[in-house]
Coordinates of C-alpha atoms and ligand atoms in Angstrom, one line a residue:
M24 CA -25.1 14.5 -21.9
E25 CA -27.4 12.2 -23.7
A26 CA -31.1 12.3 -22.6
P27 CA -31.5 9.5 -20.1
L28 CA -33.7 6.7 -21.3
I29 CA -34.9 5.2 -18.1
L30 CA -35.9 6.3 -14.6
L31 CA -34.3 4.4 -11.9
P32 CA -36.1 3.4 -8.7
P33 CA -34.6 4.4 -5.3
P34 CA -31.4 2.4 -4.6
S35 CA -32.9 0.0 -2.1
L36 CA -35.6 -1.1 -4.5
L37 CA -32.9 -1.2 -7.2
S38 CA -30.9 -3.7 -5.3
I39 CA -33.9 -6.0 -4.9
F40 CA -34.5 -5.9 -8.6
R41 CA -30.9 -6.4 -9.4
S42 CA -30.7 -9.5 -7.3
W43 CA -33.2 -11.2 -9.5
H44 CA -34.4 -10.7 -13.1
Y45 CA -32.6 -7.4 -13.6
T46 CA -33.0 -7.7 -17.4
S47 CA -36.7 -8.4 -17.2
F48 CA -37.0 -5.4 -14.9
M49 CA -35.2 -3.2 -17.4
F50 CA -37.5 -4.6 -20.2
L51 CA -40.6 -3.7 -18.2
M52 CA -39.3 -0.2 -17.4
N53 CA -38.5 0.4 -21.0
L54 CA -42.0 -0.8 -21.9
L55 CA -43.5 1.5 -19.3
L56 CA -41.5 4.5 -20.6
A57 CA -42.4 3.7 -24.2
A58 CA -46.1 3.5 -23.2
T59 CA -46.1 6.9 -21.5
A60 CA -43.7 8.2 -24.2
T61 CA -42.2 10.7 -21.7
A62 CA -38.5 10.5 -20.9
V63 CA -38.3 11.7 -17.3
A64 CA -35.1 13.8 -16.5
L65 CA -32.9 12.4 -13.8
A66 CA -32.8 14.7 -10.8
N67 CA -29.2 14.7 -9.7
P68 CA -25.6 13.5 -10.4
T69 CA -26.0 10.5 -8.2
E70 CA -28.9 9.2 -10.2
E71 CA -27.1 10.0 -13.4
L72 CA -24.1 8.1 -12.1
N73 CA -26.1 5.1 -11.0
S74 CA -27.9 5.0 -14.3
C75 CA -24.6 5.2 -16.2
L76 CA -23.1 2.4 -14.1
G77 CA -26.2 0.3 -14.4
H78 CA -25.8 0.3 -18.2
I79 CA -22.3 -1.1 -18.1
L80 CA -22.3 -3.4 -15.0
T81 CA -25.6 -5.1 -14.9
H82 CA -25.2 -7.9 -12.4
R83 CA -25.8 -7.6 -8.7
E84 CA -22.2 -8.7 -7.8
N85 CA -20.7 -6.0 -10.1
I86 CA -22.0 -2.8 -8.5
A87 CA -23.2 -1.6 -5.2
V88 CA -24.4 2.0 -4.5
S89 CA -24.6 4.0 -1.4
G90 CA -27.8 3.6 0.5
E91 CA -28.3 -0.1 -0.3
T92 CA -28.8 -2.6 2.5
F93 CA -25.4 -4.2 3.4
Y94 CA -23.6 -1.4 1.5
Q95 CA -21.1 -1.1 4.3
R96 CA -20.1 -4.7 3.8
W97 CA -19.3 -4.0 0.2
V98 CA -17.3 -1.0 1.3
N99 CA -15.3 -3.0 3.9
R100 CA -13.1 -0.3 5.4
Y101 CA -9.6 -1.5 6.5
N102 CA -8.9 1.4 8.9
L103 CA -12.0 1.6 11.0
D104 CA -10.8 5.0 12.4
I105 CA -11.6 6.7 9.0
P106 CA -15.3 6.5 8.3
V107 CA -15.6 6.9 4.5
T108 CA -18.7 6.2 2.5
P109 CA -18.1 6.1 -1.3
A110 CA -20.9 7.0 -3.8
A111 CA -20.5 3.5 -5.4
V112 CA -18.4 0.5 -5.4
T113 CA -17.9 -1.3 -8.7
F114 CA -16.4 -4.7 -9.6
P115 CA -15.5 -4.5 -13.3
R116 CA -14.3 -7.7 -15.0
S117 CA -12.1 -6.2 -17.8
S118 CA -10.0 -3.1 -18.6
Q119 CA -12.8 -2.0 -20.9
Q120 CA -15.3 -2.1 -18.0
V121 CA -12.8 -0.2 -15.8
A122 CA -12.6 2.4 -18.5
A123 CA -16.4 2.6 -18.8
V124 CA -16.7 3.1 -15.0
V125 CA -14.1 5.9 -15.1
K126 CA -16.1 7.5 -17.9
C127 CA -19.4 7.4 -16.0
A128 CA -17.7 8.9 -12.9
A129 CA -15.8 11.6 -14.8
E130 CA -18.8 12.7 -16.8
N131 CA -20.8 13.2 -13.7
G132 CA -18.1 14.9 -11.6
F133 CA -17.3 12.0 -9.2
P134 CA -13.7 11.3 -8.1
V135 CA -12.4 7.8 -8.7
Q136 CA -10.1 5.6 -6.7
P137 CA -9.1 2.0 -7.5
K138 CA -9.0 -0.6 -4.8
S139 CA -6.7 -3.7 -5.0
G140 CA -6.0 -5.3 -1.6
G141 CA -7.7 -2.5 0.3
H142 CA -4.9 -2.3 2.9
G143 CA -4.0 1.3 2.6
Y144 CA -3.9 3.1 6.0
G145 CA -6.0 6.1 5.0
N146 CA -8.8 4.3 3.2
H147 CA -7.7 6.2 0.1
C148 CA -8.9 3.3 -2.0
L149 CA -12.4 4.3 -0.9
G150 CA -11.6 7.9 -1.8
G151 CA -10.3 9.0 1.6
T152 CA -13.4 11.2 1.9
D153 CA -17.1 10.6 1.1
G154 CA -18.5 10.4 -2.4
A155 CA -16.0 8.7 -4.6
V156 CA -16.5 5.9 -7.1
V157 CA -14.5 2.9 -6.1
V158 CA -13.1 0.6 -8.8
D159 CA -12.5 -2.7 -7.0
L160 CA -10.1 -4.8 -9.0
K161 CA -10.7 -8.1 -7.4
Y162 CA -11.7 -9.7 -10.7
L163 CA -8.5 -8.6 -12.5
Q164 CA -6.2 -11.5 -11.5
Q165 CA -4.8 -12.7 -14.8
F166 CA -1.3 -14.3 -14.6
S167 CA 1.2 -15.5 -17.2
M168 CA 4.9 -16.0 -17.3
N169 CA 7.1 -15.4 -20.3
R170 CA 9.7 -18.2 -19.9
K171 CA 12.0 -16.6 -22.4
N172 CA 12.7 -13.4 -20.4
W173 CA 11.1 -14.4 -17.1
Q174 CA 8.8 -11.4 -17.1
A175 CA 5.4 -12.1 -15.5
T176 CA 2.1 -10.4 -16.3
I177 CA 0.0 -9.9 -13.2
G178 CA -3.6 -8.5 -12.9
A179 CA -3.6 -5.5 -10.6
G180 CA -6.2 -7.1 -8.3
T181 CA -3.9 -10.0 -7.3
L182 CA -2.9 -10.1 -3.6
L183 CA 0.8 -10.5 -2.6
G184 CA 0.2 -14.0 -1.2
V185 CA -1.1 -15.1 -4.6
V186 CA 1.6 -13.4 -6.5
T187 CA 4.2 -15.3 -4.5
K188 CA 2.6 -18.7 -5.2
Q189 CA 2.1 -17.9 -8.9
L190 CA 5.7 -16.8 -9.4
H191 CA 6.9 -19.9 -7.6
N192 CA 4.7 -22.3 -9.7
A193 CA 5.8 -20.6 -12.9
G194 CA 9.5 -21.5 -12.6
R195 CA 10.6 -20.8 -9.0
R196 CA 10.7 -17.0 -9.6
A197 CA 10.4 -14.2 -7.1
M198 CA 10.3 -10.4 -6.7
S199 CA 10.5 -7.9 -3.9
H200 CA 7.4 -7.1 -1.9
G201 CA 6.2 -6.8 1.6
T202 CA 5.3 -9.6 4.0
C203 CA 1.6 -9.3 4.4
H204 CA -0.3 -11.8 2.1
E205 CA -3.4 -9.7 2.0
V206 CA -1.8 -6.5 0.6
G207 CA -2.7 -5.9 -3.0
S208 CA -0.3 -5.7 -5.9
G209 CA -2.3 -2.6 -7.2
G210 CA -1.5 -0.4 -4.2
H211 CA 1.9 -2.0 -3.4
F212 CA 3.6 -2.1 -6.8
T213 CA 2.6 1.5 -7.4
I214 CA 3.6 3.2 -4.2
G215 CA 7.0 1.5 -3.3
G216 CA 6.9 -2.0 -1.9
F217 CA 9.7 -2.8 0.5
G218 CA 10.4 -6.3 1.7
P219 CA 13.2 -8.5 2.9
T220 CA 14.7 -8.9 -0.6
S221 CA 14.6 -5.2 -1.6
R222 CA 18.2 -4.6 -0.5
Q223 CA 19.1 -7.1 -3.2
F224 CA 16.4 -6.6 -5.9
G225 CA 15.1 -3.1 -5.3
T226 CA 11.5 -2.2 -4.3
A227 CA 8.5 -3.8 -5.8
L228 CA 8.0 -1.0 -8.2
D229 CA 11.6 -1.3 -9.4
H230 CA 10.4 -4.7 -10.9
V231 CA 7.7 -3.1 -13.0
V232 CA 8.8 -2.9 -16.7
E233 CA 5.4 -2.2 -18.3
A234 CA 1.8 -1.7 -17.3
E235 CA -1.7 -1.2 -18.8
V236 CA -3.3 1.9 -17.4
V237 CA -6.8 3.4 -17.7
L238 CA -6.5 7.2 -17.8
A239 CA -8.9 10.0 -16.8
N240 CA -10.3 10.4 -20.3
S241 CA -11.1 6.6 -20.1
S242 CA -8.5 5.6 -22.7
I243 CA -6.6 2.4 -22.1
V244 CA -2.8 2.8 -22.7
R245 CA 0.3 0.7 -22.4
V246 CA 3.1 2.4 -20.5
S247 CA 6.9 1.6 -20.3
D248 CA 10.2 3.3 -20.8
S249 CA 9.5 3.5 -24.5
E250 CA 5.7 4.2 -24.5
N251 CA 3.9 7.0 -22.5
Q252 CA 7.0 7.4 -20.4
D253 CA 5.6 10.2 -18.3
V254 CA 2.6 8.1 -17.2
F255 CA 5.0 5.1 -16.6
W256 CA 7.1 7.3 -14.4
A257 CA 4.1 8.7 -12.5
I258 CA 2.6 5.2 -11.8
K259 CA 5.8 4.1 -10.2
G260 CA 5.2 5.8 -6.9
A261 CA 2.0 7.9 -7.2
A262 CA -0.4 5.9 -9.4
S263 CA -3.6 6.6 -7.4
G264 CA -3.6 10.2 -8.6
F265 CA -2.9 9.3 -12.2
G266 CA -4.8 6.4 -13.4
I267 CA -5.8 2.8 -12.8
V268 CA -3.2 0.2 -13.4
T269 CA -5.1 -2.9 -14.7
E270 CA -2.1 -5.1 -15.4
F271 CA 1.6 -5.1 -14.5
K272 CA 4.5 -6.7 -16.4
V273 CA 7.4 -7.4 -13.9
R274 CA 11.0 -8.5 -14.1
T275 CA 11.5 -11.5 -11.8
E276 CA 14.5 -13.1 -10.1
P277 CA 15.3 -16.7 -9.3
E278 CA 13.8 -17.3 -5.8
P279 CA 16.2 -17.4 -2.8
T280 CA 16.3 -20.9 -1.5
T281 CA 18.2 -21.0 1.8
A282 CA 17.8 -18.5 4.6
V283 CA 18.3 -18.0 8.3
Q284 CA 15.6 -16.3 10.2
Y285 CA 16.9 -14.7 13.4
T286 CA 15.4 -13.0 16.4
Y287 CA 17.0 -11.2 19.3
S288 CA 14.8 -9.8 22.1
L289 CA 15.3 -7.7 25.1
K290 CA 12.4 -8.0 27.6
V291 CA 11.6 -4.7 29.2
G292 CA 15.0 -3.3 30.2
T293 CA 15.8 0.2 31.5
P294 CA 15.7 3.1 29.0
K295 CA 19.5 3.1 29.1
E296 CA 19.7 -0.6 28.2
Q297 CA 17.2 -0.1 25.5
A298 CA 19.1 2.9 24.0
A299 CA 22.3 0.9 24.2
L300 CA 20.8 -2.0 22.2
F301 CA 19.3 0.4 19.6
K302 CA 22.7 2.1 19.2
R303 CA 24.4 -1.3 18.5
W304 CA 21.7 -2.1 16.0
Q305 CA 22.1 1.3 14.2
T306 CA 25.9 0.8 14.1
Q307 CA 25.5 -2.6 12.6
V308 CA 23.0 -1.6 9.9
A309 CA 24.9 1.6 9.0
N310 CA 28.0 -0.4 8.1
P311 CA 28.5 0.4 4.4
R312 CA 30.0 -3.1 3.9
L313 CA 27.0 -4.9 5.3
T314 CA 25.9 -7.6 2.9
R315 CA 22.7 -7.0 0.9
R316 CA 21.6 -10.5 1.8
F317 CA 21.0 -9.3 5.3
A318 CA 17.5 -7.8 6.2
S319 CA 16.7 -6.4 9.6
T320 CA 13.9 -4.8 11.6
L321 CA 14.1 -3.4 15.1
T322 CA 10.7 -3.2 16.9
V323 CA 10.1 -1.3 20.1
L324 CA 7.0 -2.3 21.9
E325 CA 5.4 -2.0 25.4
H326 CA 7.3 -5.1 26.7
G327 CA 10.7 -4.6 25.2
I328 CA 12.7 -4.6 21.9
V329 CA 12.8 -7.3 19.3
I330 CA 15.4 -7.4 16.5
T331 CA 14.3 -9.7 13.7
G332 CA 15.3 -10.4 10.2
T333 CA 16.4 -12.7 7.4
F334 CA 19.8 -13.6 6.2
F335 CA 19.7 -15.0 2.7
G336 CA 22.4 -17.7 2.9
T337 CA 23.4 -20.8 4.9
K338 CA 23.7 -21.0 8.7
E339 CA 27.5 -21.3 8.3
E340 CA 27.6 -18.0 6.4
Y341 CA 25.3 -16.4 9.0
D342 CA 27.6 -17.5 11.8
T343 CA 30.5 -15.5 10.3
L344 CA 28.4 -12.4 11.0
N345 CA 28.9 -13.1 14.8
M346 CA 25.4 -11.9 15.6
D347 CA 25.5 -13.4 19.1
T348 CA 28.2 -11.0 20.2
Q349 CA 26.5 -7.9 18.6
F350 CA 23.6 -7.7 21.0
P351 CA 24.7 -8.4 24.6
G352 CA 21.8 -8.8 27.0
A353 CA 19.4 -9.9 24.2
I354 CA 18.2 -13.4 23.9
G355 CA 18.8 -14.8 20.4
S356 CA 17.4 -17.6 18.4
T357 CA 17.7 -18.7 14.8
I358 CA 15.9 -21.0 12.4
S359 CA 17.1 -22.2 9.1
I360 CA 14.5 -22.2 6.4
H361 CA 14.9 -24.1 3.2
G362 CA 12.6 -23.1 0.3
W363 CA 11.1 -19.7 -0.6
L364 CA 7.4 -20.6 0.1
G365 CA 8.3 -21.6 3.6
L366 CA 10.2 -18.4 4.2
V367 CA 7.4 -16.2 2.9
T368 CA 4.9 -18.1 5.1
H369 CA 7.1 -17.6 8.1
W370 CA 7.2 -13.8 7.4
A371 CA 3.4 -13.6 7.2
E372 CA 3.0 -15.6 10.4
R373 CA 5.5 -13.3 12.2
L374 CA 3.6 -10.3 11.0
V375 CA 0.4 -11.6 12.5
L376 CA 2.2 -12.0 15.8
D377 CA 3.9 -8.7 15.7
W378 CA 0.9 -6.8 14.5
I379 CA -2.6 -7.5 13.6
G380 CA -1.9 -7.9 10.0
G381 CA -4.8 -8.7 7.8
I382 CA -7.8 -7.7 9.9
P383 CA -9.5 -4.3 10.0
S384 CA -9.0 -2.3 13.2
F385 CA -8.8 1.3 14.4
F386 CA -5.3 2.6 13.9
Y387 CA -3.0 5.5 13.2
A388 CA 0.5 5.4 11.8
K389 CA 3.3 7.8 11.0
S390 CA 6.6 7.4 9.2
C391 CA 9.9 9.1 8.8
A392 CA 13.4 8.2 7.5
W393 CA 17.1 8.5 7.9
T394 CA 19.9 8.6 5.3
P395 CA 23.3 7.2 6.0
E396 CA 24.7 10.7 6.6
D397 CA 22.0 11.7 8.9
L398 CA 21.4 9.0 11.5
M399 CA 20.1 9.7 15.0
S400 CA 22.8 11.0 17.4
S401 CA 23.6 9.1 20.6
E402 CA 21.8 11.9 22.6
T403 CA 18.7 11.7 20.4
I404 CA 18.5 8.0 20.9
D405 CA 18.8 8.5 24.7
R406 CA 16.0 11.1 24.7
L407 CA 13.8 8.8 22.5
F408 CA 14.0 6.0 25.1
D409 CA 13.4 8.4 27.9
L410 CA 10.3 9.7 26.1
I411 CA 9.1 6.1 25.5
A412 CA 9.5 5.3 29.2
T413 CA 7.6 8.4 30.4
A414 CA 5.0 9.4 27.8
K415 CA 1.3 8.7 28.1
K416 CA 0.5 6.3 25.2
G417 CA -3.2 5.7 25.7
T418 CA -2.9 2.0 24.8
L419 CA -0.6 -1.1 25.2
A420 CA -0.9 -1.7 21.4
W421 CA 1.7 0.6 20.1
F422 CA 4.9 -0.2 18.1
L423 CA 7.8 1.7 16.7
L424 CA 9.3 -0.3 13.8
F425 CA 12.8 0.6 12.4
D426 CA 13.4 -1.1 9.0
L427 CA 16.8 -1.4 7.3
Q428 CA 16.6 -0.3 3.7
G429 CA 19.6 0.8 1.7
G430 CA 21.3 -1.6 -0.7
R431 CA 19.9 -1.7 -4.2
T432 CA 17.2 0.9 -3.4
N433 CA 19.9 3.5 -2.8
E434 CA 21.5 3.0 -6.2
I435 CA 18.5 4.1 -8.2
P436 CA 18.5 7.9 -8.9
T437 CA 15.8 10.0 -7.1
G438 CA 14.4 11.1 -10.5
A439 CA 14.2 7.6 -12.0
T440 CA 10.7 6.9 -10.7
S441 CA 8.1 9.1 -8.9
Y442 CA 8.9 7.2 -5.7
A443 CA 11.4 9.7 -4.4
H444 CA 13.1 8.6 -1.1
R445 CA 16.0 6.7 -2.7
D446 CA 18.6 7.8 -0.1
V447 CA 16.9 6.2 2.9
L448 CA 18.9 3.8 5.0
I449 CA 16.3 3.3 7.8
W450 CA 12.6 3.8 7.8
M451 CA 10.7 4.3 11.0
Q452 CA 7.0 3.4 11.1
T453 CA 5.0 4.1 14.3
Y454 CA 1.6 2.6 15.1
T455 CA -1.1 2.9 17.6
I456 CA -4.0 0.5 17.5
N457 CA -7.4 -0.2 19.0
L458 CA -9.5 -3.2 18.2
F459 CA -12.9 -1.7 19.3
R460 CA -12.7 2.0 19.7
P461 CA -11.5 5.1 17.8
I462 CA -8.0 6.3 18.3
S463 CA -7.7 8.9 21.2
Q464 CA -5.9 12.2 21.1
T465 CA -3.4 10.7 23.7
Q466 CA -2.5 8.0 21.2
R467 CA -2.0 10.4 18.3
D468 CA 0.0 12.8 20.5
F469 CA 2.4 10.0 21.5
L470 CA 3.3 9.3 17.8
G471 CA 3.5 13.0 17.2
Q472 CA 6.0 13.5 20.0
V473 CA 8.1 10.6 18.8
N474 CA 8.3 12.0 15.3
T475 CA 9.1 15.5 16.5
L476 CA 11.8 14.2 18.7
V477 CA 13.5 12.0 16.2
T478 CA 13.3 14.4 13.3
G479 CA 14.2 17.4 15.5
N480 CA 11.9 19.3 13.1
E481 CA 15.0 20.5 11.3
R482 CA 15.5 18.2 8.4
P483 CA 13.2 18.1 5.4
Y484 CA 10.4 15.8 6.3
A485 CA 10.2 12.4 4.5
A486 CA 7.2 10.1 4.8
Y487 CA 6.5 6.8 3.0
P488 CA 3.5 7.2 0.7
G489 CA 2.7 3.5 1.4
Y490 CA 2.1 4.3 5.1
V491 CA -0.6 7.0 4.6
D492 CA -0.8 9.5 7.5
P493 CA -4.1 11.4 6.8
S494 CA -3.3 14.1 9.3
L495 CA 0.1 15.0 7.7
E496 CA 0.1 18.6 6.6
H497 CA 1.7 19.0 3.1
G498 CA 1.4 15.2 2.6
A499 CA 2.2 15.3 -1.1
E500 CA 5.5 17.1 -0.3
A501 CA 6.5 14.6 2.3
Y502 CA 5.6 11.6 0.2
W503 CA 7.1 12.7 -3.2
G504 CA 9.7 15.2 -2.2
E505 CA 11.6 16.7 -5.1
N506 CA 9.6 14.6 -7.6
L507 CA 6.3 16.5 -6.8
P508 CA 6.7 19.3 -9.3
R509 CA 7.1 16.9 -12.2
L510 CA 4.2 14.8 -10.9
R511 CA 2.0 18.0 -10.9
R512 CA 2.9 18.9 -14.5
I513 CA 2.1 15.4 -15.7
K514 CA -1.2 15.5 -13.7
A515 CA -2.1 18.8 -15.4
R516 CA -1.7 17.2 -18.8
I517 CA -3.4 13.8 -18.2
D518 CA -5.9 14.5 -15.4
P519 CA -6.5 18.3 -15.3
K520 CA -9.9 17.9 -13.7
N521 CA -8.4 15.7 -10.9
V522 CA -10.7 12.7 -11.5
F523 CA -8.2 10.4 -9.7
R524 CA -7.9 11.8 -6.3
N525 CA -7.7 11.3 -2.6
P526 CA -7.1 13.9 0.1
Q527 CA -3.3 13.7 -0.4
S528 CA -2.7 13.0 -4.1
P529 CA -0.8 15.6 -6.2
L530 CA -2.8 18.5 -7.5
P531 CA -2.5 19.5 -11.2
A532 CA 0.2 22.2 -11.7
E533 CA -1.3 25.6 -12.3
I534 CA -0.6 26.6 -15.8
Ligands
FAD629 C1 -0.5 -5.4 7.3 C2 0.2 -4.6 6.4 C3 1.6 -4.8 6.1 C4 2.3 -4.0 5.2 N1 3.6 -4.3 4.9 C5 4.3 -3.6 4.1 C6 5.6 -3.9 3.7 O1 6.2 -4.9 4.2 N2 6.2 -3.1 2.8 C7 5.6 -2.0 2.3 O2 6.3 -1.4 1.4 N3 4.4 -1.7 2.6 C8 3.7 -2.5 3.4 N4 2.4 -2.1 3.7 C9 1.8 -0.9 3.1 C10 1.2 -1.3 1.8 O3 2.2 -1.5 0.8 C11 0.3 -0.1 1.3 O4 -0.7 0.1 2.3 C12 -0.3 -0.4 0.0 O5 -0.6 0.8 -0.7 C13 -1.6 -1.3 0.1 O6 -2.0 -1.7 -1.2 P1 -3.4 -2.4 -1.4 O7 -3.6 -2.6 -2.8 O8 -3.6 -3.5 -0.4 O9 -4.3 -1.2 -0.8 P2 -5.5 -0.3 -1.4 O10 -6.1 0.3 -0.2 O11 -6.4 -1.1 -2.3 O12 -4.7 0.8 -2.3 C14 -3.9 1.7 -1.7 C15 -3.8 3.0 -2.6 O13 -3.3 2.6 -3.9 C16 -4.3 2.9 -4.9 N5 -4.3 1.8 -5.9 C17 -4.7 0.5 -5.6 N6 -4.7 -0.2 -6.7 C18 -4.3 0.6 -7.7 C19 -4.1 0.4 -9.1 N7 -4.3 -0.8 -9.7 N8 -3.7 1.5 -9.9 C20 -3.5 2.7 -9.3 N9 -3.7 2.9 -7.9 C21 -4.1 1.9 -7.2 C22 -5.6 3.1 -4.2 O14 -6.4 3.9 -4.9 C23 -5.1 3.7 -2.9 O15 -4.9 5.0 -3.0 C24 1.6 -2.9 4.6 C25 0.3 -2.6 4.9 C26 -0.4 -3.4 5.8 C27 -1.8 -3.1 6.1
NAG630 C1 -6.4 10.6 -23.5 O1 -5.4 11.2 -22.8 C2 -4.1 10.8 -23.2 C3 -3.1 11.5 -22.3 O2 -3.2 12.9 -22.2 C4 -3.9 11.2 -24.7 O3 -2.6 10.8 -25.1 C5 -5.0 10.6 -25.5 O4 -4.9 11.1 -26.8 C6 -6.3 10.9 -24.9 N1 -7.3 10.1 -25.6 C7 -8.4 10.7 -26.1 C8 -9.4 9.7 -26.8 O5 -8.7 11.8 -25.9

């Protein structure tokens, strides 16, 4: 380490100085030091870190360190149930500045996590536990479209809502992604990224053809199928443990233009009626001949069951699916939507109705999955709805979501990207939410009971790494399955000191 040149005041004082005349402050400090001609050694790694960051990001809006007034506002936790305090939050404006921040953190022994939309469930973008250096990518929102091959270049701080608009404006193009506008491309394109079009186009990360990545040794590299292939493979499913993607290059598709949005709902109902509806839905989505233009989600909530989804086609085509006869007892409605932007807006609005969407709250979530060979038996479905009718849930705000996957996502080999769960036909996500108080043990236990019942504890456990469950034991195994050993070998080579980490990221393989 070089001998430090300046002595920094306590953080609170520092923030005052930063807000005005930082440069003249530095000038005065240097004068002062020159006058006394004594370089004072910095006492601890935190001061070393702050000093290092202070040299590369000098403006008030580019860095905030723990202890400052309003620090919590800069941290802005999405899941209020996980109280995490990072060592520093930085807002670099270029890949070079991202690399410089990584260097400061790594040299002083701090873990690093990038933050894009900040919508991860485990607050992993803040480190997941105290003391990380956060690299907030909000200034990295460059966009361009190559109109020859329709590949788009997207800064990794761009939120999904903005991605949709930019692709539309650049030639009516689209890609697969989830339905919440506030989710970030950084966390979404690197973990999976399912949405209504993924049965046709693949997941969001299947669109990524190239990326720029800052590695643990602070070098900036391009990664693709022909350059740094291992890193490319790792960032398509597990990026947060391997580097910071600063920019994506993605394949795009012509945007779908005509769609039917359908809803079938069963208000309350007996457990038997609910189970019967679920079985009909499972049979429908498990049909191997089901068109890929059909997306579907079944949601179980306190007041009943709702089946919603999008059919990409005309109302006439939709009518040939005979949906009205599929779900007896449920009340159906459809709206035809013309134009991609209108459709994406509709999804986002629905999401806010179904769930709280963009705003921070206290919540806990779990996930698991079924392959076509391995669906829930009729008896298990009956037992599930009996459990739902009788279990203590600790809140009215709980949901079980069953999402149809399959289609294109099933054709990609398990080893093609580090995202591993290619055989999944149905994902289940379960949520329990409080607006104003921490999640209780009763709430957690309910989700635990549901998972234990539906998985029967027999099959290998699969969890979606995009729905972080911080209390999952062996999280890395559940998230990356059979791709974990290769991830750990790559980790040992490119990040042996585990600079990029959160409580569930892959550990370097032992050599
Ligand atoms: C309301 C809501 C709706 C959702 N809907 C869907 C959906 O429809 N489909 C779906 O698949 N998922 C969905 N998700 C899950 C979502 O995809 C993940 O939570 C995703 O990881 C969030 O990305 P982010 O950038 O917003 O989060 P962040 O918290 O910023 O990041 C999440 C993780 O990714 C890492 N990361 C972020 N940026 C980068 C980068 N540039 N390079 C490397 N690592 C990075 C972070 O360090 C962190 O570990 C939803 C989540 C919410 C809250
Ligand atoms: C940084 O790490 C990468 C991946 O291991 C390696 O290819 C590169 O040479 C390293 N760069 C430097 C400057 O050490």
